[in-house]
């Protein structure tokens, strides 16, 4: 079984990102790294969950490459580096991780049930279509956001229950933004990696705005 569902180059990229996090985040380095580790582990678990059904739909993609690591991890790592110069970047970091986690939960669990509908016209589409949403996928995205919110509560001082709710909502919003950019992806503008990257950017901006108090 591959570690964190990453191929060798993906694992190398993840380790390089971990090194940058430890280099720039000082005393909070273990907390920064732990939050990203929680995303990696939970992402691997939801990817494996329901794998037989995903294989039937030809949607099972367990081993992830360095491109996937860059798409999901670049913005959190940039936020971690910025934290050395701007402490408020912590909240951008938390927001970006919440967004990518929520999107991961939505895409991996949403295909297991419930009819997906494409945006903006709410037409029925096949499972796994970019730019589509389902009720199950939406609730699953909230689960991903809540996981990061609760984890952040224990990892970073100064957060309260209201902040946990905000972090979970940031995750759902980031996942929704990923879906919106998925519409452009279907039209030939960008690909899954660029869509994931924009999802994490949206989460970082929302985290900075809503949590940077």
mmCIF file of C-alpha atoms in Angstrom:
data_model
loop_
_atom_site.group_PDB
_atom_site.id
_atom_site.type_symbol
_atom_site.label_atom_id
_atom_site.label_comp_id
_atom_site.label_asym_id
_atom_site.label_seq_id
_atom_site.Cartn_x
_atom_site.Cartn_y
_atom_site.Cartn_z
ATOM 1 C CA UNK A 1 0.000 0.000 0.000
ATOM 2 C CA UNK A 2 1.407 3.365 -1.035
ATOM 3 C CA UNK A 3 2.039 5.874 1.763
ATOM 4 C CA UNK A 4 -0.762 8.458 1.775
ATOM 5 C CA UNK A 5 -1.809 7.174 -1.700
ATOM 6 C CA UNK A 6 1.220 8.906 -3.285
ATOM 7 C CA UNK A 7 3.561 7.563 -5.936
ATOM 8 C CA UNK A 8 7.338 8.010 -5.368
ATOM 9 C CA UNK A 9 7.496 11.477 -6.960
ATOM 10 C CA UNK A 10 4.355 12.521 -5.121
ATOM 11 C CA UNK A 11 5.867 11.368 -1.825
ATOM 12 C CA UNK A 12 9.083 13.274 -2.586
ATOM 13 C CA UNK A 13 7.079 16.449 -3.271
ATOM 14 C CA UNK A 14 5.130 15.981 -0.022
ATOM 15 C CA UNK A 15 8.335 15.544 1.970
ATOM 16 C CA UNK A 16 9.824 18.654 0.345
ATOM 17 C CA UNK A 17 6.733 20.614 1.341
ATOM 18 C CA UNK A 18 6.979 19.252 4.907
ATOM 19 C CA UNK A 19 10.594 20.422 5.084
ATOM 20 C CA UNK A 20 9.586 23.943 4.017
ATOM 21 C CA UNK A 21 6.840 24.011 6.629
ATOM 22 C CA UNK A 22 9.251 23.046 9.409
ATOM 23 C CA UNK A 23 11.783 25.575 8.153
ATOM 24 C CA UNK A 24 9.464 28.584 8.192
ATOM 25 C CA UNK A 25 6.867 28.058 10.927
ATOM 26 C CA UNK A 26 9.085 27.953 14.003
ATOM 27 C CA UNK A 27 7.535 26.686 17.263
ATOM 28 C CA UNK A 28 4.219 25.970 15.526
ATOM 29 C CA UNK A 29 5.852 23.735 12.899
ATOM 30 C CA UNK A 30 4.435 20.495 14.407
ATOM 31 C CA UNK A 31 0.924 21.966 14.353
ATOM 32 C CA UNK A 32 1.236 23.175 10.754
ATOM 33 C CA UNK A 33 2.599 19.813 9.660
ATOM 34 C CA UNK A 34 0.002 17.859 11.662
ATOM 35 C CA UNK A 35 -2.890 19.659 9.949
ATOM 36 C CA UNK A 36 -1.538 18.809 6.502
ATOM 37 C CA UNK A 37 -0.870 15.247 7.650
ATOM 38 C CA UNK A 38 -4.485 14.932 8.789
ATOM 39 C CA UNK A 39 -5.570 16.004 5.313
ATOM 40 C CA UNK A 40 -3.249 13.470 3.664
ATOM 41 C CA UNK A 41 -4.359 10.577 5.844
ATOM 42 C CA UNK A 42 -8.076 11.356 5.676
ATOM 43 C CA UNK A 43 -7.776 11.946 1.932
ATOM 44 C CA UNK A 44 -6.240 8.501 1.491
ATOM 45 C CA UNK A 45 -9.007 6.923 3.579
ATOM 46 C CA UNK A 46 -11.896 8.511 1.668
ATOM 47 C CA UNK A 47 -10.188 7.612 -1.596
ATOM 48 C CA UNK A 48 -10.110 3.938 -0.632
ATOM 49 C CA UNK A 49 -13.652 4.008 0.776
ATOM 50 C CA UNK A 50 -16.118 2.470 -1.675
ATOM 51 C CA UNK A 51 -13.343 1.552 -4.087
ATOM 52 C CA UNK A 52 -15.339 -1.276 -5.687
ATOM 53 C CA UNK A 53 -18.112 1.126 -6.652
ATOM 54 C CA UNK A 54 -15.576 3.656 -7.900
ATOM 55 C CA UNK A 55 -13.945 0.983 -10.062
ATOM 56 C CA UNK A 56 -17.332 0.229 -11.592
ATOM 57 C CA UNK A 57 -17.637 3.910 -12.467
ATOM 58 C CA UNK A 58 -13.984 3.977 -13.668
ATOM 59 C CA UNK A 59 -13.346 6.733 -11.105
ATOM 60 C CA UNK A 60 -10.982 4.970 -8.729
ATOM 61 C CA UNK A 61 -7.643 6.796 -8.686
ATOM 62 C CA UNK A 62 -5.678 5.763 -5.627
ATOM 63 C CA UNK A 63 -2.059 6.571 -6.474
ATOM 64 C CA UNK A 64 -1.543 10.333 -6.754
ATOM 65 C CA UNK A 65 1.355 12.050 -8.500
ATOM 66 C CA UNK A 66 3.527 15.064 -7.763
ATOM 67 C CA UNK A 67 1.128 17.149 -9.862
ATOM 68 C CA UNK A 68 -1.670 16.392 -7.412
ATOM 69 C CA UNK A 69 0.603 17.283 -4.487
ATOM 70 C CA UNK A 70 1.488 20.611 -6.109
ATOM 71 C CA UNK A 71 -2.139 21.404 -6.922
ATOM 72 C CA UNK A 72 -3.354 20.752 -3.375
ATOM 73 C CA UNK A 73 -0.274 21.649 -1.354
ATOM 74 C CA UNK A 74 1.322 24.662 -3.039
ATOM 75 C CA UNK A 75 -0.970 27.288 -1.547
ATOM 76 C CA UNK A 76 -0.853 25.892 2.024
ATOM 77 C CA UNK A 77 2.945 25.790 1.843
ATOM 78 C CA UNK A 78 3.122 29.347 0.490
ATOM 79 C CA UNK A 79 0.901 30.409 3.402
ATOM 80 C CA UNK A 80 3.195 28.568 5.830
ATOM 81 C CA UNK A 81 6.224 30.393 4.404
ATOM 82 C CA UNK A 82 4.369 33.716 4.619
ATOM 83 C CA UNK A 83 3.652 32.985 8.296
ATOM 84 C CA UNK A 84 7.331 33.676 9.061
ATOM 85 C CA UNK A 85 6.717 37.302 8.023
ATOM 86 C CA UNK A 86 2.959 37.705 8.525
ATOM 87 C CA UNK A 87 1.412 35.815 11.480
ATOM 88 C CA UNK A 88 -2.097 36.257 10.041
ATOM 89 C CA UNK A 89 -1.049 33.900 7.234
ATOM 90 C CA UNK A 90 -1.815 31.116 9.704
ATOM 91 C CA UNK A 91 -5.510 31.621 8.977
ATOM 92 C CA UNK A 92 -4.904 31.570 5.245
ATOM 93 C CA UNK A 93 -3.123 28.258 5.794
ATOM 94 C CA UNK A 94 -6.028 26.796 7.761
ATOM 95 C CA UNK A 95 -8.531 28.050 5.181
ATOM 96 C CA UNK A 96 -6.620 26.573 2.258
ATOM 97 C CA UNK A 97 -6.308 23.164 3.926
ATOM 98 C CA UNK A 98 -10.010 23.208 4.806
ATOM 99 C CA UNK A 99 -10.902 23.945 1.180
ATOM 100 C CA UNK A 100 -8.806 21.147 -0.318
ATOM 101 C CA UNK A 101 -9.991 18.683 2.343
ATOM 102 C CA UNK A 102 -13.646 19.549 1.748
ATOM 103 C CA UNK A 103 -13.187 19.200 -2.003
ATOM 104 C CA UNK A 104 -11.452 15.848 -1.532
ATOM 105 C CA UNK A 105 -14.288 14.515 0.618
ATOM 106 C CA UNK A 106 -16.882 15.824 -1.838
ATOM 107 C CA UNK A 107 -15.271 14.270 -4.907
ATOM 108 C CA UNK A 108 -14.423 10.917 -3.319
ATOM 109 C CA UNK A 109 -17.626 10.351 -1.337
ATOM 110 C CA UNK A 110 -20.098 12.210 -3.527
ATOM 111 C CA UNK A 111 -19.741 9.649 -6.330
ATOM 112 C CA UNK A 112 -21.041 6.875 -4.061
ATOM 113 C CA UNK A 113 -24.673 7.953 -4.147
ATOM 114 C CA UNK A 114 -27.142 10.615 -5.132
ATOM 115 C CA UNK A 115 -27.704 12.055 -8.591
ATOM 116 C CA UNK A 116 -25.129 14.698 -9.591
ATOM 117 C CA UNK A 117 -26.346 17.815 -11.387
ATOM 118 C CA UNK A 118 -24.218 20.074 -13.542
ATOM 119 C CA UNK A 119 -24.080 23.790 -12.896
ATOM 120 C CA UNK A 120 -25.517 26.231 -13.735
ATOM 121 C CA UNK A 121 -28.510 24.520 -15.392
ATOM 122 C CA UNK A 122 -28.906 21.599 -12.943
ATOM 123 C CA UNK A 123 -28.900 18.953 -15.652
ATOM 124 C CA UNK A 124 -28.387 15.326 -14.682
ATOM 125 C CA UNK A 125 -24.855 14.146 -15.517
ATOM 126 C CA UNK A 126 -22.734 11.064 -14.919
ATOM 127 C CA UNK A 127 -20.843 10.565 -11.673
ATOM 128 C CA UNK A 128 -17.438 12.248 -11.554
ATOM 129 C CA UNK A 129 -18.328 15.045 -13.994
ATOM 130 C CA UNK A 130 -16.429 18.263 -13.283
ATOM 131 C CA UNK A 131 -18.683 21.206 -12.540
ATOM 132 C CA UNK A 132 -21.385 19.017 -10.991
ATOM 133 C CA UNK A 133 -22.758 18.677 -7.466
ATOM 134 C CA UNK A 134 -24.854 16.194 -5.515
ATOM 135 C CA UNK A 135 -26.523 16.362 -2.120
ATOM 136 C CA UNK A 136 -24.240 13.627 -0.777
ATOM 137 C CA UNK A 137 -21.148 15.387 -2.123
ATOM 138 C CA UNK A 138 -22.186 18.673 -0.506
ATOM 139 C CA UNK A 139 -22.652 17.055 2.904
ATOM 140 C CA UNK A 140 -19.372 15.181 2.436
ATOM 141 C CA UNK A 141 -17.559 18.458 1.762
ATOM 142 C CA UNK A 142 -18.889 19.757 5.065
ATOM 143 C CA UNK A 143 -17.462 16.688 6.788
ATOM 144 C CA UNK A 144 -14.035 17.506 5.367
ATOM 145 C CA UNK A 145 -14.298 21.105 6.511
ATOM 146 C CA UNK A 146 -15.457 20.086 9.997
ATOM 147 C CA UNK A 147 -12.530 17.674 10.309
ATOM 148 C CA UNK A 148 -10.057 20.471 9.591
ATOM 149 C CA UNK A 149 -11.969 22.885 11.830
ATOM 150 C CA UNK A 150 -11.921 20.542 14.833
ATOM 151 C CA UNK A 151 -8.280 19.623 14.195
ATOM 152 C CA UNK A 152 -7.324 23.306 14.036
ATOM 153 C CA UNK A 153 -9.122 23.929 17.325
ATOM 154 C CA UNK A 154 -6.770 21.510 19.083
ATOM 155 C CA UNK A 155 -3.642 22.429 17.120
ATOM 156 C CA UNK A 156 -3.730 26.239 17.228
ATOM 157 C CA UNK A 157 -4.504 28.379 20.308
ATOM 158 C CA UNK A 158 -7.101 31.117 20.205
ATOM 159 C CA UNK A 159 -9.819 29.306 18.268
ATOM 160 C CA UNK A 160 -13.319 28.775 19.643
ATOM 161 C CA UNK A 161 -16.381 26.827 18.538
ATOM 162 C CA UNK A 162 -17.533 29.650 16.288
ATOM 163 C CA UNK A 163 -14.180 29.572 14.486
ATOM 164 C CA UNK A 164 -14.570 25.814 13.944
ATOM 165 C CA UNK A 165 -17.901 26.484 12.225
ATOM 166 C CA UNK A 166 -16.335 29.218 10.085
ATOM 167 C CA UNK A 167 -13.492 26.908 9.036
ATOM 168 C CA UNK A 168 -15.982 24.217 8.040
ATOM 169 C CA UNK A 169 -17.962 26.770 6.000
ATOM 170 C CA UNK A 170 -14.749 27.916 4.305
ATOM 171 C CA UNK A 171 -14.203 24.312 3.267
ATOM 172 C CA UNK A 172 -17.683 24.043 1.750
ATOM 173 C CA UNK A 173 -17.230 27.383 -0.036
ATOM 174 C CA UNK A 174 -13.862 26.301 -1.431
ATOM 175 C CA UNK A 175 -15.358 23.053 -2.685
ATOM 176 C CA UNK A 176 -18.193 24.985 -4.345
ATOM 177 C CA UNK A 177 -15.691 27.300 -6.023
ATOM 178 C CA UNK A 178 -13.849 24.206 -7.267
ATOM 179 C CA UNK A 179 -17.137 23.078 -8.817
ATOM 180 C CA UNK A 180 -17.647 26.446 -10.494
ATOM 181 C CA UNK A 181 -14.199 26.326 -12.065
ATOM 182 C CA UNK A 182 -14.983 22.740 -13.064
ATOM 183 C CA UNK A 183 -17.523 24.208 -15.480
ATOM 184 C CA UNK A 184 -14.668 25.978 -17.289
ATOM 185 C CA UNK A 185 -12.633 22.772 -17.127
ATOM 186 C CA UNK A 186 -15.401 21.012 -19.058
ATOM 187 C CA UNK A 187 -15.177 23.734 -21.687
ATOM 188 C CA UNK A 188 -11.455 23.154 -22.155
ATOM 189 C CA UNK A 189 -10.128 25.896 -19.875
ATOM 190 C CA UNK A 190 -7.666 24.438 -17.391
ATOM 191 C CA UNK A 191 -7.628 20.964 -15.892
ATOM 192 C CA UNK A 192 -8.212 19.239 -12.562
ATOM 193 C CA UNK A 193 -4.911 20.518 -11.159
ATOM 194 C CA UNK A 194 -5.645 24.168 -11.932
ATOM 195 C CA UNK A 195 -9.160 23.774 -10.528
ATOM 196 C CA UNK A 196 -7.771 22.315 -7.280
ATOM 197 C CA UNK A 197 -5.221 25.119 -7.091
ATOM 198 C CA UNK A 198 -7.923 27.768 -7.412
ATOM 199 C CA UNK A 199 -9.968 25.978 -4.745
ATOM 200 C CA UNK A 200 -7.064 26.270 -2.293
ATOM 201 C CA UNK A 201 -6.494 29.938 -3.222
ATOM 202 C CA UNK A 202 -10.147 30.672 -2.469
ATOM 203 C CA UNK A 203 -9.866 28.899 0.887
ATOM 204 C CA UNK A 204 -6.731 30.877 1.773
ATOM 205 C CA UNK A 205 -8.379 34.208 0.967
ATOM 206 C CA UNK A 206 -11.526 33.331 2.912
ATOM 207 C CA UNK A 207 -9.445 32.170 5.868
ATOM 208 C CA UNK A 208 -7.497 35.423 5.910
ATOM 209 C CA UNK A 209 -10.656 37.511 5.674
ATOM 210 C CA UNK A 210 -12.880 35.591 8.091
ATOM 211 C CA UNK A 211 -10.355 34.331 10.645
ATOM 212 C CA UNK A 212 -7.615 36.947 10.583
ATOM 213 C CA UNK A 213 -8.845 38.746 13.686
#
